[in-house]
Coordinates of C-alpha atoms and ligand atoms in Angstrom, one line a residue:
M1 CA 0.0 0.0 0.0
A2 CA 2.7 2.4 1.0
D3 CA 4.7 1.4 -2.0
A4 CA 1.7 1.9 -4.3
R5 CA 1.3 5.4 -2.9
K6 CA 4.9 6.1 -3.4
Q7 CA 4.7 5.0 -6.9
T8 CA 1.7 7.2 -7.7
D9 CA 3.5 10.1 -6.2
L10 CA 6.5 9.4 -8.5
N11 CA 4.2 9.2 -11.5
K12 CA 2.5 12.4 -10.5
A13 CA 5.8 14.1 -10.3
E14 CA 6.7 12.9 -13.7
E15 CA 3.5 14.1 -15.4
G16 CA 3.0 17.7 -16.3
S17 CA 5.9 20.1 -16.5
P18 CA 9.4 18.7 -16.7
L19 CA 11.2 18.3 -13.3
H20 CA 13.9 20.7 -12.4
F21 CA 17.3 19.1 -11.8
I22 CA 17.0 18.8 -8.1
E23 CA 13.6 17.2 -8.2
Q24 CA 15.0 14.8 -10.9
I25 CA 17.7 13.8 -8.5
I26 CA 15.2 13.2 -5.7
V27 CA 12.9 11.2 -7.9
D28 CA 15.8 9.1 -9.1
D29 CA 17.0 8.5 -5.5
L30 CA 13.5 7.4 -4.5
K31 CA 13.1 5.1 -7.5
S32 CA 16.5 3.5 -7.1
G33 CA 15.7 2.9 -3.4
K34 CA 18.7 4.9 -2.3
H35 CA 16.3 6.6 0.1
E36 CA 13.0 5.4 1.4
R37 CA 11.9 8.9 2.2
I38 CA 13.6 12.2 1.6
H39 CA 14.5 14.5 4.4
T40 CA 15.3 18.2 3.6
R41 CA 15.9 21.2 5.8
F42 CA 15.7 25.0 5.8
P43 CA 18.6 26.5 7.8
P44 CA 18.1 30.2 8.4
E45 CA 20.5 32.2 10.5
P46 CA 18.3 34.1 13.1
N47 CA 20.1 37.4 12.3
G48 CA 17.2 39.2 10.5
H49 CA 13.9 38.7 8.9
L50 CA 13.3 36.4 6.0
H51 CA 13.1 37.9 2.5
I52 CA 11.7 36.8 -0.8
G53 CA 14.9 35.0 -1.6
H54 CA 14.4 32.8 1.5
A55 CA 10.9 32.2 0.3
K56 CA 12.4 30.5 -2.8
A57 CA 14.6 28.3 -0.6
I58 CA 11.6 27.5 1.6
C59 CA 9.3 26.7 -1.3
L60 CA 12.0 24.4 -2.6
S61 CA 12.9 22.4 0.5
F62 CA 9.4 22.4 2.1
G63 CA 7.7 21.9 -1.2
L64 CA 9.8 18.9 -2.3
A65 CA 9.4 17.2 1.1
E66 CA 5.6 17.8 0.9
K67 CA 5.3 16.6 -2.6
H68 CA 7.4 13.5 -2.1
N69 CA 5.9 12.6 1.2
G70 CA 9.2 13.3 3.0
F71 CA 10.3 15.3 6.0
V72 CA 11.6 18.8 6.4
N73 CA 13.4 20.3 9.4
L74 CA 13.6 23.9 10.4
R75 CA 17.1 24.4 11.7
F76 CA 18.3 27.7 13.1
D77 CA 21.9 28.1 12.2
D78 CA 22.8 30.0 15.3
T79 CA 26.6 30.0 15.5
N80 CA 27.1 33.8 15.5
P81 CA 25.7 34.9 18.8
E82 CA 26.4 38.6 18.5
K83 CA 24.0 39.1 15.6
E84 CA 21.3 36.6 16.5
N85 CA 18.3 36.8 18.8
Q86 CA 15.0 35.2 19.8
E87 CA 12.9 37.9 18.1
Y88 CA 14.3 36.9 14.8
V89 CA 13.6 33.2 15.6
D90 CA 10.0 34.0 16.3
A91 CA 9.6 36.1 13.2
I92 CA 11.1 33.4 11.0
K93 CA 8.7 30.8 12.3
R94 CA 5.8 33.1 11.9
D95 CA 6.7 33.8 8.2
I96 CA 7.2 30.1 7.3
I97 CA 3.8 29.2 8.9
W98 CA 2.2 32.1 7.0
L99 CA 3.6 30.8 3.7
G100 CA 1.7 27.7 4.5
Y101 CA 4.4 25.2 5.5
T102 CA 5.1 23.1 8.6
W103 CA 8.4 21.6 9.6
N104 CA 7.2 18.0 10.0
G105 CA 10.7 16.8 10.7
G106 CA 11.1 19.0 13.8
E107 CA 12.6 22.3 15.0
F108 CA 16.4 22.3 15.6
Y109 CA 19.2 24.6 16.6
T110 CA 22.8 24.3 15.6
S111 CA 23.5 25.4 19.2
D112 CA 21.9 22.2 20.4
Y113 CA 24.9 20.5 18.8
F114 CA 27.6 22.6 20.3
E115 CA 28.7 19.7 22.6
T116 CA 28.7 17.2 19.7
L117 CA 30.6 19.7 17.5
F118 CA 33.2 20.1 20.2
E119 CA 33.6 16.4 20.4
F120 CA 33.9 16.3 16.6
A121 CA 36.7 18.8 16.8
V122 CA 38.4 16.8 19.5
S123 CA 38.3 13.7 17.4
L124 CA 39.9 15.6 14.5
I125 CA 42.7 16.7 16.8
Q126 CA 43.2 13.1 17.9
K127 CA 43.5 12.1 14.3
G128 CA 46.1 14.8 13.7
K129 CA 43.7 16.6 11.5
A130 CA 43.3 19.8 13.5
Y131 CA 45.6 22.1 15.4
V132 CA 45.6 25.2 17.6
D133 CA 47.2 28.3 15.9
H134 CA 48.4 31.2 17.9
Q135 CA 49.2 33.6 15.0
V136 CA 47.4 36.9 14.5
P137 CA 44.8 37.0 11.7
A138 CA 47.1 39.1 9.5
E139 CA 49.8 36.4 9.6
M140 CA 47.3 33.7 8.8
A141 CA 45.9 35.7 5.9
Q142 CA 49.3 36.3 4.5
Q143 CA 50.1 32.5 4.6
K144 CA 46.9 31.7 2.8
G145 CA 48.4 32.4 -0.6
T146 CA 46.3 33.3 -3.6
P147 CA 44.1 31.2 -5.9
T148 CA 47.1 30.8 -8.2
S149 CA 49.9 30.5 -5.6
P150 CA 50.1 28.0 -2.8
G151 CA 50.0 29.1 0.9
T152 CA 52.6 28.3 3.5
N153 CA 52.3 26.2 6.6
S154 CA 51.7 27.8 9.9
P155 CA 54.6 27.4 12.4
H156 CA 52.1 25.7 14.7
R157 CA 50.9 23.2 12.2
N158 CA 53.0 20.3 13.6
R159 CA 52.2 20.7 17.3
P160 CA 51.9 17.4 19.0
I161 CA 48.4 16.0 19.3
E162 CA 48.5 16.1 23.1
E163 CA 49.4 19.7 23.2
N164 CA 46.6 20.6 20.7
L165 CA 44.1 18.7 22.9
Q166 CA 45.2 20.5 26.0
L167 CA 45.2 23.9 24.3
F168 CA 41.7 23.3 22.8
R169 CA 40.3 22.3 26.1
D170 CA 41.9 25.4 27.7
M171 CA 40.3 27.5 25.0
R172 CA 36.9 26.1 26.0
A173 CA 37.7 26.5 29.7
G174 CA 38.2 30.2 29.1
L175 CA 41.9 30.4 29.9
Y176 CA 42.6 32.7 27.0
P177 CA 41.2 36.1 25.9
D178 CA 39.1 36.5 22.8
G179 CA 41.1 36.0 19.6
H180 CA 44.1 34.7 21.4
C181 CA 44.2 31.5 19.3
V182 CA 42.0 29.5 16.9
L183 CA 41.5 25.8 16.0
R184 CA 42.2 25.0 12.4
A185 CA 41.6 22.0 10.3
R186 CA 44.8 20.5 9.0
I187 CA 44.2 19.9 5.4
D188 CA 46.4 21.3 2.7
M189 CA 47.9 24.7 2.4
S190 CA 48.5 24.3 -1.3
H191 CA 45.0 23.0 -2.2
S192 CA 43.6 24.6 -5.3
N193 CA 40.4 25.4 -3.3
M194 CA 41.2 28.2 -0.9
H195 CA 38.6 26.9 1.6
M196 CA 40.7 23.8 2.0
R197 CA 43.8 25.7 3.2
D198 CA 43.6 24.9 6.8
P199 CA 40.3 26.8 7.5
I200 CA 39.6 28.1 11.0
I201 CA 37.0 25.8 12.7
Y202 CA 36.7 27.3 16.2
R203 CA 37.3 30.8 17.6
I204 CA 37.3 32.3 21.1
K205 CA 34.4 34.8 21.5
R206 CA 32.9 35.8 24.8
A207 CA 29.4 36.6 23.5
H208 CA 26.1 35.9 25.1
H209 CA 24.2 33.3 23.0
H210 CA 20.4 33.7 22.9
R211 CA 20.0 30.0 23.7
T212 CA 23.2 28.7 25.4
G213 CA 23.7 31.9 27.4
D214 CA 27.3 32.1 28.7
D215 CA 28.0 28.4 28.6
W216 CA 30.5 28.7 25.8
C217 CA 33.3 31.1 25.1
I218 CA 34.3 29.3 21.9
Y219 CA 32.0 29.0 18.9
P220 CA 32.3 26.8 15.8
M221 CA 32.7 28.5 12.5
Y222 CA 29.7 28.2 10.2
D223 CA 31.6 25.9 7.9
F224 CA 32.4 23.5 10.7
A225 CA 28.8 23.5 11.9
H226 CA 26.6 23.4 8.8
G227 CA 27.5 20.1 7.1
Q228 CA 27.7 18.3 10.4
S229 CA 24.3 19.5 11.4
D230 CA 22.9 18.1 8.2
S231 CA 24.6 14.9 9.0
I232 CA 23.4 14.7 12.6
E233 CA 19.8 15.2 11.4
N234 CA 20.2 12.6 8.6
I235 CA 19.3 15.1 6.0
T236 CA 19.2 13.2 2.6
H237 CA 19.2 16.3 0.3
S238 CA 20.7 19.5 1.6
L239 CA 19.7 22.2 -0.8
C240 CA 21.5 25.5 -0.7
T241 CA 22.5 28.4 -2.8
L242 CA 25.4 28.4 -5.3
E243 CA 27.9 30.3 -3.0
F244 CA 28.2 27.2 -1.0
E245 CA 29.4 25.1 -3.9
V246 CA 33.0 26.0 -3.2
H247 CA 32.5 25.0 0.4
R248 CA 31.2 21.5 -0.5
P249 CA 34.7 19.8 -0.6
L250 CA 35.3 21.1 2.9
Y251 CA 32.0 19.7 4.2
E252 CA 32.8 16.4 2.5
W253 CA 36.2 16.4 4.0
F254 CA 34.7 16.8 7.5
I255 CA 32.1 14.1 6.9
K256 CA 34.8 11.7 5.7
E257 CA 37.2 12.4 8.5
L258 CA 34.5 12.2 11.2
N259 CA 33.0 9.2 9.5
I260 CA 29.4 10.4 9.9
Y261 CA 26.3 10.3 7.7
P262 CA 26.9 11.9 4.3
S263 CA 24.1 14.2 3.4
R264 CA 24.1 15.2 -0.3
Q265 CA 24.4 18.9 -0.8
I266 CA 23.0 20.3 -4.0
E267 CA 23.3 24.0 -5.0
F268 CA 20.9 26.2 -6.9
A269 CA 21.0 29.8 -8.0
R270 CA 19.8 32.3 -5.5
L271 CA 17.0 34.6 -6.3
N272 CA 17.8 38.2 -7.2
L273 CA 15.1 40.7 -7.7
D274 CA 15.5 44.0 -9.5
H275 CA 15.1 47.4 -7.8
T276 CA 15.8 46.0 -4.3
V277 CA 18.5 44.6 -2.1
M278 CA 18.3 41.2 -0.6
S279 CA 21.0 40.6 1.9
K280 CA 19.8 40.7 5.5
R281 CA 22.8 43.0 6.4
K282 CA 21.7 45.6 3.8
L283 CA 18.0 45.3 4.8
L284 CA 19.0 45.8 8.5
R285 CA 20.8 48.9 7.4
L286 CA 17.6 50.3 5.8
V287 CA 15.8 49.6 9.1
E288 CA 18.6 51.1 11.3
D289 CA 19.0 54.2 9.2
G290 CA 15.3 54.8 9.4
V291 CA 15.0 54.7 5.6
V292 CA 12.0 52.4 6.0
D293 CA 9.5 51.9 8.7
G294 CA 10.9 48.6 10.1
W295 CA 11.5 45.1 8.7
D296 CA 7.8 44.9 7.6
D297 CA 7.7 48.2 5.7
P298 CA 5.5 47.4 2.7
R299 CA 8.4 48.4 0.4
M300 CA 10.8 45.9 1.9
P301 CA 11.3 42.6 0.0
T302 CA 10.9 40.8 3.3
I303 CA 8.1 38.2 3.8
S304 CA 6.6 40.4 6.6
G305 CA 6.8 43.5 4.3
L306 CA 5.1 41.7 1.5
R307 CA 2.5 40.5 3.9
R308 CA 1.8 44.0 5.2
R309 CA 1.7 45.2 1.6
G310 CA -1.1 42.8 0.9
F311 CA 0.7 39.9 -0.8
T312 CA -0.8 36.5 -0.2
P313 CA 1.0 33.3 0.5
E314 CA -0.4 31.8 -2.7
S315 CA 1.0 34.6 -4.8
I316 CA 4.5 34.2 -3.3
R317 CA 4.4 30.5 -3.8
T318 CA 3.3 30.9 -7.5
F319 CA 6.1 33.5 -7.9
C320 CA 8.7 31.0 -6.6
E321 CA 7.4 28.3 -8.9
R322 CA 7.5 30.6 -11.9
V323 CA 11.1 31.7 -11.1
G324 CA 12.1 28.0 -11.1
I325 CA 15.2 26.3 -10.0
A326 CA 18.4 26.7 -12.1
K327 CA 22.1 26.5 -11.8
R328 CA 22.8 30.0 -13.2
E329 CA 22.1 33.2 -11.4
N330 CA 19.9 35.9 -13.0
V331 CA 17.9 38.9 -11.9
I332 CA 14.1 38.5 -11.8
D333 CA 11.8 41.4 -12.6
F334 CA 9.9 42.8 -9.7
S335 CA 6.9 42.8 -12.1
L336 CA 6.8 39.0 -12.0
L337 CA 6.1 39.2 -8.3
E338 CA 3.3 41.7 -9.0
W339 CA 1.9 39.6 -11.7
A340 CA 1.6 36.6 -9.4
L341 CA -0.3 38.8 -6.9
R342 CA -2.7 40.1 -9.6
D343 CA -3.2 36.6 -10.9
H344 CA -4.3 35.4 -7.4
L345 CA -6.3 38.4 -6.4
N346 CA -8.2 38.7 -9.6
K347 CA -10.0 35.5 -8.5
A348 CA -9.7 35.9 -4.8
A349 CA -10.4 39.5 -4.0
N350 CA -13.8 41.2 -3.6
R351 CA -14.4 44.4 -5.4
A352 CA -15.1 47.7 -3.8
M353 CA -15.1 51.4 -4.8
A354 CA -12.8 54.0 -3.5
V355 CA -11.9 57.5 -4.6
L356 CA -8.3 58.5 -3.9
D357 CA -8.3 62.1 -5.1
P358 CA -11.9 63.2 -4.7
I359 CA -13.9 66.0 -6.3
K360 CA -17.7 66.3 -6.1
L361 CA -20.0 65.0 -8.7
V362 CA -23.5 66.5 -8.4
I363 CA -26.4 64.9 -10.3
I364 CA -28.6 67.9 -10.8
N365 CA -31.8 66.1 -11.8
Y366 CA -31.6 63.6 -8.9
P367 CA -34.0 64.4 -6.1
E368 CA -32.4 66.0 -3.0
G369 CA -32.6 64.0 0.1
K370 CA -33.3 60.7 -1.8
T371 CA -31.0 57.7 -1.4
E372 CA -31.4 54.4 -3.2
D373 CA -29.6 51.2 -2.6
L374 CA -27.9 49.8 -5.6
T375 CA -26.4 46.3 -5.6
S376 CA -23.1 45.4 -7.1
E377 CA -21.5 41.9 -7.3
N378 CA -18.6 41.3 -5.1
N379 CA -16.5 39.4 -7.6
P380 CA -17.4 38.8 -11.2
E381 CA -14.9 35.9 -11.2
D382 CA -16.6 34.2 -8.3
P383 CA -20.4 34.1 -8.2
S384 CA -20.3 32.6 -4.7
A385 CA -18.9 35.9 -3.3
G386 CA -22.3 37.4 -3.5
S387 CA -23.2 41.1 -3.8
R388 CA -23.3 44.2 -1.7
I389 CA -25.4 47.3 -1.3
M390 CA -24.1 50.6 -2.4
P391 CA -26.1 53.7 -1.5
F392 CA -26.5 56.2 -4.3
S393 CA -27.7 59.8 -4.1
R394 CA -27.5 63.3 -5.6
E395 CA -23.9 64.0 -4.4
L396 CA -21.1 61.6 -5.1
W397 CA -17.3 61.6 -5.0
M398 CA -15.5 61.1 -8.3
E399 CA -11.8 60.9 -9.1
R400 CA -10.2 64.2 -10.0
E401 CA -8.3 62.7 -12.9
D402 CA -11.5 61.4 -14.4
F403 CA -12.5 64.9 -15.5
K404 CA -10.9 67.2 -18.1
E405 CA -12.1 70.7 -19.0
E406 CA -11.1 70.1 -22.5
A407 CA -10.9 66.7 -24.1
N408 CA -10.7 65.1 -27.5
K409 CA -12.5 62.1 -29.0
K410 CA -10.3 59.5 -27.4
W411 CA -11.3 60.7 -23.9
F412 CA -13.9 58.3 -22.6
R413 CA -14.3 59.8 -19.1
L414 CA -16.1 63.0 -18.1
A415 CA -15.6 66.4 -19.9
P416 CA -17.8 68.9 -21.6
G417 CA -20.1 67.0 -24.0
K418 CA -19.3 63.6 -22.7
T419 CA -21.5 60.8 -21.4
V420 CA -20.2 58.0 -19.1
R421 CA -21.6 55.2 -17.0
L422 CA -21.2 55.2 -13.2
K423 CA -20.2 51.7 -12.3
S424 CA -23.2 49.6 -11.1
A425 CA -25.4 52.7 -11.3
F426 CA -26.6 55.0 -14.1
I427 CA -25.4 56.8 -17.2
V428 CA -24.7 60.5 -16.7
R429 CA -24.2 63.4 -19.1
Y430 CA -22.0 66.4 -18.4
V431 CA -23.8 69.7 -17.7
D432 CA -21.2 72.0 -16.3
H433 CA -18.5 72.4 -13.6
I434 CA -17.3 74.7 -11.0
T435 CA -13.7 75.9 -10.6
G436 CA -12.4 77.0 -7.2
P437 CA -10.3 80.1 -6.5
D438 CA -7.1 78.1 -7.0
G439 CA -8.1 77.4 -10.6
R440 CA -8.8 73.7 -9.9
V441 CA -12.1 72.1 -10.7
N442 CA -13.9 71.1 -7.5
E443 CA -17.3 70.2 -8.7
V444 CA -18.7 68.5 -11.8
H445 CA -22.4 68.7 -12.6
V446 CA -24.2 66.0 -14.6
E447 CA -27.7 64.8 -15.3
Y448 CA -28.6 61.1 -15.1
F449 CA -30.9 58.9 -17.1
P450 CA -33.3 57.2 -14.7
D451 CA -33.9 54.3 -17.1
S452 CA -30.2 53.5 -17.5
R453 CA -29.7 51.6 -14.3
S454 CA -27.1 48.8 -14.6
G455 CA -28.8 45.5 -15.0
S456 CA -32.1 47.0 -16.3
D457 CA -30.9 49.6 -18.8
T458 CA -33.6 50.5 -21.3
S459 CA -32.3 53.9 -22.1
G460 CA -30.6 53.0 -25.4
I461 CA -27.9 55.5 -24.6
K462 CA -24.3 54.5 -25.2
A463 CA -21.5 55.3 -22.8
K464 CA -18.0 54.2 -23.7
G465 CA -16.3 54.9 -20.3
T466 CA -17.2 53.6 -16.8
L467 CA -16.2 55.6 -13.7
H468 CA -16.1 54.6 -10.1
W469 CA -17.7 56.7 -7.5
V470 CA -18.6 56.9 -3.8
N471 CA -21.7 58.3 -2.2
T472 CA -20.7 61.4 -0.2
A473 CA -23.1 61.0 2.7
T474 CA -22.0 57.5 3.5
A475 CA -18.3 57.6 2.5
I476 CA -15.6 56.5 4.9
D477 CA -12.6 58.8 5.2
A478 CA -9.3 57.0 4.9
E479 CA -5.6 57.4 4.3
V480 CA -4.2 55.4 1.4
R481 CA -0.5 54.7 0.9
L482 CA 0.8 54.0 -2.6
Y483 CA 4.1 52.2 -3.0
D484 CA 6.6 52.1 -5.8
R485 CA 10.0 50.5 -6.2
L486 CA 12.2 51.2 -3.2
F487 CA 15.2 51.8 -5.4
S488 CA 15.1 53.7 -8.7
D489 CA 18.1 51.7 -10.0
P490 CA 17.5 48.1 -11.0
T491 CA 20.7 46.9 -9.2
P492 CA 21.3 49.3 -6.4
D493 CA 24.1 47.2 -4.9
G494 CA 25.8 46.5 -8.2
H495 CA 27.8 49.7 -8.5
E496 CA 31.3 49.4 -7.4
G497 CA 32.5 52.2 -5.0
L498 CA 28.9 53.5 -4.6
D499 CA 26.7 53.0 -1.6
F500 CA 23.4 51.3 -2.5
I501 CA 21.5 53.8 -0.3
E502 CA 22.3 56.5 -3.0
F503 CA 19.9 54.8 -5.4
L504 CA 16.8 55.1 -3.2
N505 CA 13.7 56.1 -5.1
P506 CA 12.5 59.3 -3.5
N507 CA 8.9 58.6 -4.6
S508 CA 8.6 55.1 -3.2
L509 CA 5.8 56.1 -0.9
E510 CA 3.0 58.5 -1.8
T511 CA 0.3 59.1 0.8
K512 CA -3.2 60.1 -0.1
W513 CA -4.7 61.7 2.9
N514 CA -8.2 62.4 1.8
C515 CA -9.6 59.3 0.3
K516 CA -13.3 58.3 0.3
L517 CA -14.3 54.6 0.5
E518 CA -17.6 53.0 0.0
P519 CA -19.4 52.2 3.3
S520 CA -19.2 48.4 3.1
L521 CA -15.5 48.7 3.8
S522 CA -16.2 49.7 7.3
N523 CA -16.3 46.0 8.0
A524 CA -13.0 45.3 6.3
E525 CA -10.5 43.2 8.3
G526 CA -6.8 44.0 8.3
G527 CA -4.8 42.2 5.6
V528 CA -7.9 41.1 3.6
P529 CA -7.4 42.1 0.0
Y530 CA -9.9 44.1 -2.1
Q531 CA -9.8 45.2 -5.7
F532 CA -10.7 48.9 -5.8
T533 CA -12.4 49.3 -9.1
R534 CA -10.0 50.7 -11.7
L535 CA -7.3 51.4 -9.1
G536 CA -5.7 48.2 -8.0
Y537 CA -5.6 45.8 -5.1
F538 CA -5.6 47.3 -1.5
S539 CA -5.8 46.0 2.0
L540 CA -6.4 47.6 5.4
D541 CA -3.3 48.0 7.5
G542 CA -4.6 47.1 11.0
E543 CA -1.6 48.2 13.0
Q544 CA -1.1 51.4 11.2
S545 CA -4.8 52.2 11.4
A546 CA -4.8 51.7 15.2
E547 CA -1.7 53.9 15.5
A548 CA -3.1 56.7 13.2
G549 CA -6.7 56.6 14.7
H550 CA -8.2 56.4 11.2
P551 CA -8.3 53.7 8.5
V552 CA -5.0 53.3 6.7
W553 CA -5.0 51.2 3.5
N554 CA -2.0 50.0 1.5
R555 CA -2.0 49.6 -2.2
S556 CA -0.5 46.1 -2.9
V557 CA -0.3 46.4 -6.6
T558 CA -1.9 48.3 -9.5
L559 CA -4.3 46.6 -11.9
K560 CA -1.9 46.8 -14.8
D561 CA 1.8 46.7 -15.0
G562 CA 2.4 50.4 -15.2
W563 CA 6.1 50.4 -14.2
K564 CA 8.3 52.3 -16.6
G565 CA 11.7 51.8 -15.1
Ligands
ATP601 P1 21.4 36.9 3.5 O1 22.7 37.1 2.7 O2 20.3 37.6 2.9 O3 21.6 37.2 4.9 P2 21.9 34.2 4.0 O4 22.2 33.2 3.0 O5 23.0 34.6 4.8 O6 21.1 35.4 3.3 P3 20.6 32.4 5.7 O7 19.7 32.7 6.9 O8 21.9 31.8 6.0 O9 20.7 33.7 4.9 O10 19.8 31.6 4.6 C1 19.0 30.4 4.9 C2 18.8 29.7 3.6 O11 18.2 30.5 2.6 C3 20.2 29.3 3.0 O12 20.1 27.9 2.7 C4 20.3 30.1 1.8 O13 21.0 29.4 0.8 C5 18.9 30.5 1.4 N1 18.9 31.8 0.8 C6 19.3 33.0 1.2 N2 19.2 34.0 0.3 C7 18.6 33.4 -0.8 C8 18.2 33.9 -2.0 N3 18.3 35.2 -2.4 N4 17.6 33.0 -2.9 C9 17.5 31.7 -2.6 N5 17.8 31.2 -1.4 C10 18.4 32.0 -0.5
MG602 MG1 24.1 33.5 6.1

């Protein structure tokens, strides 16, 4: 039975679109019986919030485990205590859950393995494969050589094993100040791969660790921890980004020397997105410099920022699928991410009307004091979404840019001589308009055709354009924030000698203070997306609304790809 299910899963995987190279390896390993079940992991360092690049790695490792009935671990790679903390751990877990994944293999911390890793180091020393070096970093750097010339051996390289053991234990016992000495793997100072030239594997650092507190004053280097952690957890396929390819021989050397379970590491190209930066270090700088309003600023490429902006987990997963898994790096258009959101919300979001830059529209032949309830369907793509009531009366709000004092034949909105339909309501014809002392139009007068009501139009009048509107008496006042690319340059961190901050887009946030929303939106919940007719997709920002004392909405994305970068 179990076998039959496994077989159908394999067949399923083989139908449809061709498998990417990593999934092909997994399918082959399952077929050949090399593995009964696959076991992957996602290993974030808790030194910042996850970004859309991490989402790609998450969708890959969680997605493959899910699809092939395997396990996936969440492992916090916490070997760098000074930069890591519990707040980041919590945020990372929240983001993964929000994306729709669960770590069915368990939650782990590299710091849980500190004792085991220490023992691994001891056993390397005992084999004559590691030594304590007392040189200063500059000396070691000089001996490293270059990719084309061999390095030279440290004068401490041939210390007796017993002396190394004692020194390493003394390092752990806190007998030496920070940086006094290091433990190095004893491999080959003339190896063609620089990472194999006796890399440092332990350093002395008196730093408080968010989990182990002050238990340790020595910490393993990432390279000494990562591969062994995979091994300890019996990870079958350890999927990581291309920059780790050159580290793989080192991981394999440790595995072989320690004689522990050999996880297979497979590298794929990291995700790069244009008009943004992706490294946590740079994102942290944007937060610390106050350029953005925190890690979850809607302009940030972080999962929490995208969530606040109104992105859905489905859209992010679709985006990651579209980007695909390859061996070669490239830069993905931000527009693809926006496309994925539109694609999801077109089906999923209810419609509503809002006017962002209001001027008055007065229907001069509509009785004063009368209000009628018109109905409008919530989602033409989804009949089950039902409909809602929209009050209609003599005075409405319309969008300033929907009126022109002079217009040609191609203008299908309001202007002298023009006739338009008001969405889900009536056809109206221009009568006149009023200009304020500042020379700006502040009121447009029209007459309506009572027999042109949407759904029961018998007027026979043709109107090419349709405008959105909001009834003035029942409108909700709101602030709406419009976002654009955070950087005006497509590759802000790609200019040698120039700081990426110099390429910030000064217009990445535009606030509309005086917006008018239809009354049904008074029940809107934070984070729930709506399509505002003709304007784009928006969602209420719960936290910001509470802070501001009035509704604050974020525009997630426009209806069409209007980016002209
Ligand atoms: P950053 O440079 O942004 O801090 P990182 O690689 O240091 O990223 P980690 O927390 O160590 O961040 O990453 C966890 C996992 O996410 C790693 O396996 C890494 O390969 C993967 N990852 C990080 N950035 C990307 C990206 N842009 N595209 C795909 N995968 C990524
Ligand atoms: Mg890292």
